[in-house]
Amino acid sequence: MYFAALLARTEDGWEASDTELDDVETLSDLADLAREASAEDDTVLVLIEQEDAWFGVVRVDGEDDPRIYVSDAAAAARSAYGEILLTDELLGREPGDDGPDLDSLDLDGTEDGEPASTENDEEETGGLEAITHSPLGDTEILDDLGVSEKELRSLQADDALSAIAEALGASEVLETVR
C-alpha cells in the first residue's frame, strides 16, 4: 500500500493534496505534477511512503531540477514508485545502462552445463545487487525547512512523513489528505 501527497508552500503556509501516481512514469512527470500544485514557483514536496518499507521525498523549487531523497534504496528499487525516484544519476549509472545487451551475452552456457562466472556478473543482473538498504540522494533536501540531515536519516518509514510534516508545521494539512 502506498501513500503519496503533495505539500506546496504558499504565502499562507503549506497546502496538502493527495495524489495518484498511476499516470506518472518518470521523474520528469512527477516534477511536472508537483509544479502544477503550486500557483507560483514555490517549493513543492512530493512525499511518498510504502507500508513501513521506505519513504521518499522529492523537492521541486520552481523550474530547478528536482532533488530526491530515498530512505531505503533497495526497498524502493523493488517498487514501481521507487523506480521513478531511483534515476540513473542518483544510482551513479550511465543513462540507458539498464542491464546487459542481449546480443553480447553468451547464451550457450559452458561445456560443464554450469553458468560461467564473469567479472561482469553484477552488470549482467542489472545492478540490483549493488543497491543497498541505505539512504540515497540529497540528505540536505529539507535542511532549510527545519529537518536536518541527521534527523532525516534517523526517521523510520512508518512515521517519517508525519515527522517531516510536523517539523514543517504542516501536520494538520497532511493528516487531512491521509
Coordinates of C-alpha atoms in Angstrom, one line a residue:
M1 CA 0.0 0.0 0.0
Y2 CA 1.3 3.4 -1.0
F3 CA 0.6 6.9 0.2
A4 CA 1.6 9.9 -1.8
A5 CA 0.9 13.6 -1.1
L6 CA 2.0 17.0 -2.4
L7 CA 2.9 19.7 0.1
A8 CA 3.0 23.1 -1.6
R9 CA 4.4 26.1 0.3
T10 CA 2.3 29.2 -0.1
E11 CA 2.3 32.7 1.4
D12 CA -0.3 31.4 4.0
G13 CA 1.7 28.2 4.9
W14 CA 1.5 24.7 3.5
E15 CA -1.3 23.2 1.4
A16 CA -1.6 19.5 1.0
S17 CA -3.2 17.3 -1.6
D18 CA -3.2 13.6 -2.0
T19 CA -2.1 12.5 -5.4
E20 CA -2.4 9.5 -7.7
L21 CA 0.8 8.4 -9.2
D22 CA -0.7 5.9 -11.7
D23 CA 0.0 8.1 -14.7
V24 CA 3.5 9.1 -13.5
E25 CA 6.2 7.2 -15.4
T26 CA 9.3 9.3 -15.0
L27 CA 10.8 11.7 -12.6
S28 CA 10.1 14.5 -15.1
D29 CA 6.4 13.6 -15.0
L30 CA 6.5 13.7 -11.2
A31 CA 8.2 17.1 -11.2
D32 CA 5.6 18.4 -13.7
L33 CA 2.8 17.2 -11.4
A34 CA 4.5 19.0 -8.4
R35 CA 4.8 22.2 -10.4
E36 CA 1.1 22.1 -11.2
A37 CA 0.3 22.1 -7.5
S38 CA 1.9 25.5 -7.0
A39 CA 0.4 28.7 -8.3
E40 CA 3.8 30.4 -8.1
D41 CA 7.3 28.9 -8.3
D42 CA 7.2 28.0 -4.6
T43 CA 8.6 24.9 -3.1
V44 CA 6.6 21.7 -3.5
L45 CA 7.4 18.5 -1.7
V46 CA 6.2 15.1 -3.0
L47 CA 6.1 12.7 -0.1
I48 CA 5.8 9.0 -0.8
E49 CA 5.7 6.0 1.5
Q50 CA 5.3 2.3 1.1
E51 CA 3.9 0.4 4.1
D52 CA 6.7 0.8 6.6
A53 CA 9.3 -0.3 4.0
W54 CA 10.7 3.0 2.7
F55 CA 9.8 6.7 2.1
G56 CA 10.9 9.2 -0.4
V57 CA 10.9 13.0 -0.7
V58 CA 11.1 14.9 -3.9
R59 CA 11.6 18.6 -3.7
V60 CA 10.7 20.9 -6.6
D61 CA 11.7 24.5 -6.4
G62 CA 10.3 26.3 -9.5
E63 CA 12.0 25.2 -12.6
D64 CA 15.1 23.8 -10.9
D65 CA 15.8 20.1 -11.2
P66 CA 14.1 18.0 -8.6
R67 CA 16.0 17.0 -5.6
I68 CA 15.5 13.4 -4.3
Y69 CA 15.9 11.5 -1.0
V70 CA 15.0 7.9 -0.6
S71 CA 15.3 6.2 2.8
D72 CA 16.0 2.7 1.6
A73 CA 17.2 2.4 -1.9
A74 CA 17.0 -1.4 -2.2
A75 CA 13.4 -1.5 -0.9
A76 CA 12.5 1.4 -3.3
A77 CA 14.1 -0.4 -6.2
R78 CA 11.5 -3.2 -5.8
S79 CA 8.7 -0.7 -6.0
A80 CA 7.1 0.8 -9.1
Y81 CA 7.0 4.2 -7.5
G82 CA 10.5 3.8 -6.1
E83 CA 11.8 3.1 -9.6
I84 CA 10.6 6.6 -10.6
L85 CA 12.8 8.1 -8.0
L86 CA 15.9 6.0 -8.5
T87 CA 17.2 7.7 -11.6
D88 CA 20.4 6.6 -13.3
E89 CA 22.1 9.8 -12.0
L90 CA 21.0 9.0 -8.4
L91 CA 22.3 5.4 -8.7
G92 CA 25.6 6.6 -10.3
R93 CA 24.9 4.7 -13.6
E94 CA 25.2 5.9 -17.2
P95 CA 21.8 6.7 -18.7
G96 CA 20.4 3.7 -20.5
D97 CA 22.7 1.3 -18.7
D98 CA 19.7 -0.8 -17.5
G99 CA 21.4 -4.2 -17.9
P100 CA 23.1 -6.4 -20.3
D101 CA 23.0 -6.1 -24.1
L102 CA 21.4 -9.5 -25.0
D103 CA 23.5 -9.6 -28.3
S104 CA 26.7 -9.6 -26.2
L105 CA 25.7 -12.4 -23.9
D106 CA 27.0 -15.9 -24.4
L107 CA 23.7 -17.9 -24.1
D108 CA 25.2 -21.2 -24.9
G109 CA 26.3 -22.0 -21.3
T110 CA 29.5 -23.9 -20.6
E111 CA 30.7 -27.3 -21.5
D112 CA 30.1 -28.5 -18.0
G113 CA 26.5 -27.3 -18.1
E114 CA 27.2 -24.7 -15.4
P115 CA 26.9 -21.0 -16.0
A116 CA 30.2 -19.3 -16.5
S117 CA 31.2 -16.7 -13.8
T118 CA 32.3 -13.4 -15.2
E119 CA 33.7 -10.2 -13.8
N120 CA 30.6 -8.5 -15.1
D121 CA 28.0 -10.6 -13.2
E122 CA 26.7 -7.5 -11.4
E123 CA 26.4 -5.7 -14.7
E124 CA 24.6 -8.6 -16.2
T125 CA 21.9 -8.7 -13.5
G126 CA 21.0 -5.1 -14.0
G127 CA 23.0 -4.0 -10.9
L128 CA 20.2 -4.7 -8.4
E129 CA 22.7 -6.3 -6.0
A130 CA 24.7 -3.1 -5.9
I131 CA 21.7 -1.2 -4.5
T132 CA 22.0 -1.3 -0.7
H133 CA 19.4 -0.9 2.1
S134 CA 20.6 2.5 2.9
P135 CA 19.5 6.1 2.2
L136 CA 20.2 7.5 -1.2
G137 CA 20.0 11.0 -2.6
D138 CA 20.2 14.6 -1.2
T139 CA 20.3 14.2 2.6
E140 CA 20.2 18.0 3.0
I141 CA 16.9 18.3 1.0
L142 CA 15.0 19.6 4.0
D143 CA 17.7 21.4 5.9
D144 CA 16.4 24.9 5.2
L145 CA 12.9 23.8 6.1
G146 CA 13.8 22.6 9.6
V147 CA 14.7 18.9 9.1
S148 CA 18.5 18.4 9.4
E149 CA 20.4 15.7 7.6
K150 CA 20.8 13.8 10.8
E151 CA 17.1 13.9 11.6
L152 CA 16.1 12.9 8.1
R153 CA 18.5 9.8 8.2
S154 CA 17.1 8.8 11.6
L155 CA 13.5 8.7 10.5
Q156 CA 11.7 5.3 10.3
A157 CA 9.5 4.6 7.3
D158 CA 6.4 4.1 9.5
D159 CA 6.3 7.6 10.8
A160 CA 8.6 9.6 8.6
L161 CA 6.1 11.6 6.7
S162 CA 4.2 12.7 9.8
A163 CA 7.5 13.7 11.5
I164 CA 8.5 15.7 8.4
A165 CA 5.1 17.4 8.2
E166 CA 5.3 18.2 11.9
A167 CA 8.7 19.8 11.5
L168 CA 7.4 21.9 8.6
G169 CA 4.3 23.0 10.6
A170 CA 2.1 21.1 8.1
S171 CA 1.0 18.1 10.1
E172 CA -2.7 19.1 10.2
V173 CA -2.9 19.7 6.4
L174 CA -1.1 16.4 5.7
E175 CA -3.5 14.5 8.0
T176 CA -6.5 15.9 6.1
V177 CA -5.4 14.1 3.0
R178 CA -4.3 10.8 4.6

